[in-house]
Coordinates of C-alpha atoms in Angstrom, one line a residue:
X1 CA 93.4 -94.5 66.3
X2 CA 93.3 -91.8 63.6
X3 CA 91.5 -88.5 63.9
X4 CA 89.3 -89.5 61.0
X5 CA 87.7 -92.0 63.4
X6 CA 86.6 -89.0 65.5
X7 CA 88.7 -89.6 68.5
X8 CA 88.6 -87.1 71.3
X9 CA 91.3 -84.5 70.8
X10 CA 92.4 -81.8 73.3
X11 CA 93.2 -78.2 72.4
X12 CA 97.0 -78.5 72.7
X13 CA 97.1 -81.5 70.5
X14 CA 94.8 -79.9 67.9
X15 CA 96.5 -76.6 67.9
X16 CA 99.9 -78.2 67.3
X17 CA 98.5 -79.6 64.0
X18 CA 96.7 -76.4 63.1
X19 CA 99.7 -74.3 63.8
X20 CA 101.8 -76.3 61.4
X21 CA 99.3 -75.5 58.6
X22 CA 99.2 -71.8 59.5
X23 CA 103.0 -71.6 59.6
X24 CA 103.2 -73.1 56.1
X25 CA 100.7 -70.5 54.9
X26 CA 102.7 -67.7 56.5
X27 CA 105.9 -69.0 54.9
X28 CA 104.1 -69.1 51.5
X29 CA 103.1 -65.5 52.0
X30 CA 106.6 -64.5 52.9
X31 CA 107.9 -66.1 49.7
X32 CA 110.0 -68.7 51.5
X33 CA 111.0 -71.8 49.6
X34 CA 108.4 -74.2 50.9
X35 CA 105.7 -76.3 49.4
X36 CA 102.2 -74.9 49.0
X37 CA 99.5 -76.2 51.2
X38 CA 98.6 -79.6 49.7
X39 CA 95.4 -81.4 49.5
X40 CA 96.6 -83.6 52.4
X41 CA 97.3 -80.4 54.5
X42 CA 93.8 -79.1 53.8
X43 CA 92.2 -82.5 54.8
X44 CA 94.3 -82.7 57.9
X45 CA 93.1 -79.2 59.0
X46 CA 89.5 -79.8 58.1
X47 CA 89.5 -83.1 60.0
X48 CA 91.0 -81.6 63.0
X49 CA 88.4 -78.8 63.2
X50 CA 85.6 -81.2 62.4
X51 CA 86.7 -83.6 65.2
X52 CA 87.0 -80.8 67.7
X53 CA 83.6 -79.5 66.9
X54 CA 81.7 -82.8 66.8
X55 CA 83.2 -84.4 69.8
X56 CA 81.5 -84.4 73.2
X57 CA 80.7 -80.9 74.4
X58 CA 82.9 -81.3 77.5
X59 CA 85.9 -81.5 75.1
X60 CA 85.2 -78.7 72.6
X61 CA 87.1 -75.4 72.7
X62 CA 85.3 -72.9 70.5
X63 CA 86.2 -69.8 72.6
X64 CA 89.8 -70.8 72.7
X65 CA 89.9 -71.4 69.0
X66 CA 88.2 -68.1 68.3
X67 CA 90.9 -66.3 70.4
X68 CA 93.7 -68.2 68.7
X69 CA 92.3 -67.3 65.3
X70 CA 92.7 -63.6 66.3
X71 CA 96.1 -64.3 67.9
X72 CA 97.4 -65.8 64.7
X73 CA 96.9 -62.5 62.9
X74 CA 98.3 -60.4 65.7
X75 CA 101.4 -62.5 66.0
X76 CA 102.1 -62.4 62.2
X77 CA 101.5 -58.6 62.1
X78 CA 103.8 -58.0 65.0
X79 CA 106.6 -60.3 63.9
X80 CA 106.6 -59.7 60.1
X81 CA 104.3 -56.9 58.9
X82 CA 105.0 -54.0 61.2
X83 CA 108.8 -54.4 61.1
X84 CA 108.9 -54.5 57.3
X85 CA 106.7 -51.4 57.0
X86 CA 108.6 -49.4 59.6
X87 CA 112.0 -50.0 58.0
X88 CA 110.8 -48.7 54.6
X89 CA 110.1 -45.2 53.5
X90 CA 108.4 -43.2 50.7
X91 CA 107.5 -45.3 47.6
X92 CA 109.1 -48.5 49.1
X93 CA 106.8 -48.3 52.1
X94 CA 103.7 -47.7 49.9
X95 CA 104.5 -50.8 47.7
X96 CA 105.2 -52.9 50.8
X97 CA 101.8 -51.8 52.3
X98 CA 100.1 -52.9 49.1
X99 CA 101.8 -56.2 49.2
X100 CA 101.0 -56.7 52.9
X101 CA 97.3 -55.9 52.5
X102 CA 97.0 -58.4 49.6
X103 CA 98.7 -61.0 51.7
X104 CA 96.5 -60.2 54.6
X105 CA 93.4 -60.8 52.6
X106 CA 94.7 -64.1 51.4
X107 CA 95.4 -65.1 55.0
X108 CA 91.9 -64.0 56.1
X109 CA 90.4 -66.1 53.3
X110 CA 92.3 -69.2 54.2
X111 CA 92.0 -69.1 57.9
X112 CA 88.3 -68.2 57.7
X113 CA 87.9 -71.3 55.6
X114 CA 89.8 -73.5 58.1
X115 CA 87.9 -72.1 61.1
X116 CA 84.5 -72.0 59.4
X117 CA 82.8 -74.1 61.9
X118 CA 83.1 -71.2 64.3
X119 CA 81.3 -68.9 61.9
X120 CA 78.5 -71.4 61.4
X121 CA 77.7 -72.1 65.0
X122 CA 79.7 -70.6 67.9
X123 CA 79.9 -67.1 66.5
X124 CA 76.2 -67.0 65.7
X125 CA 75.3 -68.3 69.2
X126 CA 77.5 -65.8 71.0
X127 CA 76.8 -62.8 68.6
X128 CA 80.5 -62.3 68.1
X129 CA 82.1 -60.6 65.1
X130 CA 82.5 -63.0 62.2
X131 CA 85.9 -64.4 61.3
X132 CA 86.4 -62.0 58.3
X133 CA 85.6 -59.0 60.4
X134 CA 88.1 -60.2 63.1
X135 CA 90.9 -60.4 60.5
X136 CA 90.0 -57.0 59.1
X137 CA 90.0 -55.5 62.5
X138 CA 93.5 -56.8 63.3
X139 CA 94.9 -55.1 60.2
X140 CA 92.9 -51.9 60.8
X141 CA 94.0 -51.5 64.4
X142 CA 97.6 -52.7 64.0
X143 CA 98.6 -51.6 60.5
X144 CA 96.1 -49.1 59.0
X145 CA 96.0 -46.8 62.0
X146 CA 99.8 -46.5 62.0
X147 CA 100.2 -45.9 58.3
X148 CA 97.0 -44.2 57.0
X149 CA 98.3 -40.7 57.6
X150 CA 101.5 -41.2 55.7
X151 CA 99.7 -43.0 52.9
X152 CA 97.1 -40.3 52.6
X153 CA 99.7 -37.5 52.3
X154 CA 101.7 -39.6 49.8
X155 CA 98.7 -40.2 47.6
X156 CA 97.6 -36.6 47.6
X157 CA 101.2 -35.5 46.8
X158 CA 101.2 -37.9 43.8
X159 CA 97.9 -36.6 42.6
X160 CA 99.2 -33.0 42.7
X161 CA 102.3 -34.2 40.8
X162 CA 100.1 -35.6 38.1
X163 CA 98.1 -32.3 37.9
X164 CA 101.5 -30.7 37.2
X165 CA 102.0 -33.0 34.3
X166 CA 104.3 -35.5 35.9
X167 CA 104.0 -39.2 35.2
X168 CA 102.9 -41.3 38.2
X169 CA 102.1 -44.9 38.8
X170 CA 98.3 -44.9 38.6
X171 CA 98.1 -48.6 39.3
X172 CA 99.9 -48.1 42.6
X173 CA 97.6 -45.2 43.5
X174 CA 94.5 -47.2 42.9
X175 CA 95.7 -50.1 45.0
X176 CA 96.5 -47.6 47.9
X177 CA 93.1 -45.9 47.6
X178 CA 91.4 -49.3 47.5
X179 CA 92.9 -50.0 50.9
X180 CA 91.0 -47.1 52.4
X181 CA 87.8 -48.3 50.7
X182 CA 88.2 -51.9 51.7
X183 CA 89.0 -51.1 55.3
X184 CA 85.7 -49.2 55.3
X185 CA 84.0 -46.5 53.2
X186 CA 83.9 -44.4 56.3
X187 CA 87.7 -44.6 56.5
X188 CA 87.9 -43.6 52.9
X189 CA 85.7 -40.6 53.4
X190 CA 87.1 -39.4 56.8
X191 CA 90.8 -40.4 56.5
X192 CA 91.4 -39.8 52.9
X193 CA 88.7 -38.1 50.8
X194 CA 88.2 -35.1 53.1
X195 CA 91.9 -34.2 52.9
X196 CA 92.0 -34.9 49.2
X197 CA 89.1 -32.6 48.5
X198 CA 90.6 -29.9 50.7
X199 CA 93.9 -30.2 48.8
X200 CA 92.1 -30.0 45.5
X201 CA 90.4 -26.8 46.5
X202 CA 93.7 -25.3 47.6
X203 CA 95.4 -26.4 44.4
X204 CA 92.8 -24.9 42.1
X205 CA 92.5 -21.8 44.2
X206 CA 96.2 -21.1 43.6
X207 CA 95.8 -21.9 39.9
X208 CA 92.7 -19.8 39.4
X209 CA 94.3 -16.7 41.1
X210 CA 97.1 -16.9 38.5
X211 CA 95.0 -17.9 35.4
X212 CA 92.4 -15.2 36.0
X213 CA 95.1 -12.6 35.6
X214 CA 96.9 -14.1 32.6
X215 CA 94.3 -15.7 30.4
X216 CA 91.5 -14.4 28.2
X217 CA 87.9 -15.4 28.9
X218 CA 88.1 -18.1 26.2
X219 CA 91.4 -19.5 27.3
X220 CA 90.3 -19.5 30.9
X221 CA 87.1 -21.5 30.1
X222 CA 89.2 -23.9 27.9
X223 CA 91.4 -24.4 31.0
X224 CA 88.4 -25.1 33.2
X225 CA 87.0 -27.6 30.7
X226 CA 90.4 -29.4 30.6
X227 CA 90.7 -29.4 34.4
X228 CA 87.2 -31.0 34.8
X229 CA 88.0 -33.6 32.2
X230 CA 91.2 -34.5 34.0
X231 CA 89.5 -34.8 37.3
X232 CA 86.9 -37.1 35.9
X233 CA 89.7 -39.2 34.5
X234 CA 91.4 -39.4 38.0
X235 CA 88.2 -40.6 39.5
X236 CA 87.8 -43.3 36.8
X237 CA 91.4 -44.5 37.2
X238 CA 92.0 -44.5 40.9
X239 CA 89.5 -42.7 43.1
X240 CA 86.2 -44.1 44.4
X241 CA 83.2 -43.2 42.2
X242 CA 81.5 -41.4 45.0
X243 CA 84.2 -38.8 45.0
X244 CA 83.4 -37.5 41.5
X245 CA 80.5 -35.0 42.3
X246 CA 82.4 -33.7 45.4
X247 CA 85.6 -33.3 43.5
X248 CA 84.0 -31.6 40.5
X249 CA 82.1 -29.3 42.9
X250 CA 85.4 -28.1 44.5
X251 CA 86.9 -27.5 41.0
X252 CA 83.8 -25.6 39.8
X253 CA 83.7 -23.5 42.9
X254 CA 87.3 -22.5 42.9
X255 CA 87.6 -21.9 39.1
X256 CA 84.2 -20.5 38.3
X257 CA 82.1 -19.4 41.3
X258 CA 84.9 -17.6 43.1
X259 CA 85.7 -15.6 40.0
X260 CA 82.2 -15.2 38.5
X261 CA 82.4 -11.4 38.5
X262 CA 85.9 -11.3 36.9
X263 CA 84.7 -13.7 34.3
X264 CA 81.8 -11.5 33.4
X265 CA 84.1 -8.6 33.0
X266 CA 86.4 -10.6 30.8
X267 CA 83.5 -11.9 28.7
X268 CA 82.5 -8.3 27.8
X269 CA 86.1 -7.0 27.3
X270 CA 85.9 -8.1 23.6
X271 CA 87.1 -11.7 24.2
X272 CA 84.6 -13.1 21.7
X273 CA 86.2 -11.1 18.9
X274 CA 89.2 -13.5 19.4
X275 CA 87.1 -16.6 18.4
X276 CA 88.0 -16.3 14.7
X277 CA 91.7 -16.5 15.6
X278 CA 91.4 -19.4 17.9
X279 CA 89.4 -22.0 16.0
X280 CA 92.0 -24.7 16.8
X281 CA 91.5 -24.1 20.5
X282 CA 87.7 -24.1 20.2
X283 CA 88.0 -27.6 18.7
X284 CA 89.4 -28.8 22.0
X285 CA 86.1 -28.0 23.7
X286 CA 83.5 -30.8 23.9
X287 CA 80.9 -28.3 22.7
X288 CA 81.8 -25.3 20.6
X289 CA 81.1 -22.1 22.6
X290 CA 78.2 -19.9 21.3
X291 CA 76.9 -17.9 24.2
X292 CA 77.0 -18.6 27.9
X293 CA 74.5 -18.1 30.6
X294 CA 75.0 -18.1 34.3
X295 CA 73.0 -20.4 36.6
X296 CA 72.8 -19.7 40.4
X297 CA 72.4 -22.7 42.7
X298 CA 70.3 -22.6 45.9
X299 CA 73.6 -22.5 47.8
X300 CA 74.6 -19.2 46.0
X301 CA 77.2 -20.7 43.7
X302 CA 77.2 -19.4 40.1
X303 CA 78.0 -21.7 37.2
X304 CA 78.9 -20.5 33.6
X305 CA 77.0 -22.9 31.3
X306 CA 77.1 -23.1 27.5
X307 CA 73.9 -21.8 25.9
X308 CA 73.2 -25.0 24.1
X309 CA 73.5 -27.0 27.3
X310 CA 71.4 -24.6 29.3
X311 CA 68.6 -24.9 26.7
X312 CA 68.1 -28.5 27.8
X313 CA 66.6 -27.2 31.0
X314 CA 63.2 -26.9 29.4
X315 CA 61.4 -25.1 32.3
X316 CA 63.8 -22.1 32.2
X317 CA 64.3 -22.2 28.4
X318 CA 62.7 -18.8 27.9
X319 CA 64.9 -17.3 30.7
X320 CA 68.0 -18.8 29.1
X321 CA 67.1 -17.3 25.7
X322 CA 66.4 -13.9 27.3
X323 CA 69.7 -13.9 29.4
X324 CA 71.7 -15.0 26.4
X325 CA 70.6 -11.9 24.5
X326 CA 70.6 -9.6 27.4
X327 CA 73.3 -7.1 28.4
X328 CA 72.4 -7.3 32.1
X329 CA 74.6 -10.3 32.8
X330 CA 72.4 -11.5 35.6
X331 CA 72.3 -15.2 36.7
X332 CA 69.3 -17.4 36.7
X333 CA 68.4 -18.6 40.2
X334 CA 67.5 -22.3 40.6
X335 CA 66.1 -24.2 43.5
X336 CA 68.8 -26.8 43.1
X337 CA 71.9 -27.4 45.3
X338 CA 75.4 -26.9 43.9
X339 CA 76.0 -30.7 44.2
X340 CA 73.0 -31.6 42.1
X341 CA 73.4 -28.8 39.7
X342 CA 76.9 -30.0 38.9
X343 CA 75.5 -33.4 38.1
X344 CA 72.7 -31.9 35.9
X345 CA 75.1 -29.8 34.0
X346 CA 77.4 -32.8 33.5
X347 CA 74.4 -34.8 32.2
X348 CA 73.2 -32.1 29.8
X349 CA 76.7 -31.4 28.6
X350 CA 77.3 -35.1 27.8
X351 CA 74.0 -35.4 25.9
X352 CA 74.5 -32.2 24.0
X353 CA 78.0 -33.4 23.1
X354 CA 76.6 -36.8 22.0
X355 CA 73.9 -35.2 19.8
X356 CA 76.6 -33.2 17.9
X357 CA 78.7 -36.4 17.4
X358 CA 78.8 -38.1 14.1
X359 CA 80.2 -41.3 15.6
X360 CA 77.8 -44.2 15.1
X361 CA 79.0 -45.8 18.3
X362 CA 78.1 -42.8 20.4
X363 CA 74.6 -44.1 21.1
X364 CA 76.0 -47.2 22.7
X365 CA 78.6 -45.3 24.6
X366 CA 76.0 -42.8 25.8
X367 CA 73.9 -45.7 27.2
X368 CA 76.9 -47.0 29.1
X369 CA 77.7 -43.5 30.3
X370 CA 74.1 -43.0 31.5
X371 CA 74.1 -46.3 33.4
X372 CA 77.3 -45.2 35.2
X373 CA 75.9 -41.7 35.8
X374 CA 73.0 -42.9 38.0
X375 CA 75.2 -45.2 40.1
X376 CA 74.8 -42.9 43.0
X377 CA 73.5 -43.1 46.6
X378 CA 69.7 -43.1 47.1
X379 CA 69.6 -39.5 48.4
X380 CA 71.4 -38.2 45.3
X381 CA 69.1 -40.3 43.0
X382 CA 66.1 -38.8 44.7
X383 CA 67.4 -35.2 44.3
X384 CA 68.1 -35.9 40.6
X385 CA 64.5 -37.0 40.1
X386 CA 63.1 -33.9 41.9
X387 CA 65.5 -31.5 40.1
X388 CA 65.0 -33.0 36.6
X389 CA 61.2 -32.8 37.2
X390 CA 61.5 -29.2 38.3
X391 CA 63.7 -28.3 35.3
X392 CA 61.7 -30.5 33.0
X393 CA 64.6 -32.6 31.7
X394 CA 62.5 -35.5 30.7
X395 CA 65.3 -37.8 29.6
X396 CA 67.2 -37.4 32.9
X397 CA 63.9 -37.9 34.9
X398 CA 63.2 -41.1 32.9
X399 CA 66.7 -42.3 33.5
X400 CA 66.7 -41.7 37.2
X401 CA 63.2 -43.2 37.6
X402 CA 64.2 -46.3 35.7
X403 CA 67.2 -46.7 38.0
X404 CA 64.8 -46.5 41.0
X405 CA 62.6 -49.1 39.3
X406 CA 65.5 -51.4 38.8
X407 CA 66.6 -51.1 42.4
X408 CA 63.1 -51.9 43.7
X409 CA 62.8 -54.9 41.3
X410 CA 66.1 -56.1 42.6
X411 CA 64.7 -55.9 46.2
X412 CA 61.6 -57.8 45.1
X413 CA 63.5 -60.5 43.5
X414 CA 65.7 -61.0 46.5
X415 CA 63.0 -61.0 49.1
X416 CA 64.7 -63.6 51.2
X417 CA 67.7 -61.5 51.6
X418 CA 66.0 -58.2 52.1
X419 CA 63.5 -58.0 54.9
X420 CA 60.4 -55.8 54.7
X421 CA 62.0 -53.2 57.0
X422 CA 65.0 -52.8 54.6
X423 CA 62.7 -52.2 51.6
X424 CA 60.7 -49.6 53.5
X425 CA 63.8 -47.8 54.5
X426 CA 65.0 -47.8 50.9
X427 CA 61.7 -46.4 49.7
X428 CA 61.9 -43.7 52.3
X429 CA 65.3 -42.6 51.1
X430 CA 64.2 -42.1 47.5
X431 CA 61.0 -40.3 48.2

């Protein structure tokens, strides 16, 4: 009698059929010359699982199938993935890891589909990790933990090479960074981002110690503007968006805050008399320099800000005008952290730049930029609202409040997916 007639089937008999399908999938992933999984293969696997689940309870094997699901990944990793990665080095290892991670995700997707009856019933009843999580855990424990240190160091090295003007494979870098993110954002932050930020600080500390001695005030500030621009591009191309404020904060600190006093001395050594001879360099700046004022964050960091940008902080406008015409060269203290002040300066800088632009498309581009700007965590969004209110930057306050409104509307629309407790927690975060 065929299995489609729902005959009783024991585990050994069923696993023999299932194993054939899994083996074909593994061979496909290895690029071996073999047919793809056919419709008939899929039906056979589906029918096997269906019969095992719907037959009499004395003959079902959910726990054994759950264990064998995990064993399938572990066996494949031990026999194929680990040996191939261990015998490769440098860029060859990186490219192999990218390929293996892509293959692993395919395998998780297919096997989770075949074993889906476990997810629907047995796993829920037993409060076990879902199938996708089991597949991810196997890769994290058996591959990621063995390779993440090498990958982290290699990626950071490539980033530094790019900072030095070398051409690198940005697509490869993005795929490697995405592995950290997809394994878990905590892995990205702890295993990669922390070291990346430390390296960035070290890199720009070395550069700043050299540039401060060699460059005029104007050339130094042009160099800072270029570095910040390049770091934003790196985030856009291959880092996670959450790294942008942290990375820019490191760059600002090493290039500006550390050398605030020396920059003040340079500014008043006659450097502005050089402006007439450097018009072509001034054109490289997003906003033409007029005067600069210094803003001091609540953390004690000092930021050199273009006068036109600082004027957008309406609540301290009088102080900005006073400091711009003063010879005292003191900084304006703000009750805003360095992290949030960097974001505010970035926002004002972009809007000042846009207002000077004659490009008709700049309005559309600015709306897109604004939308991306407020794609931040709830705590940062809350801090932006408070700071923009305190500094009376109405456009930023409206933008951030609109983002909160959109998020709340989304929660209201999706009531069935977001319990009341989750909404209350969200509202607490943004207050």
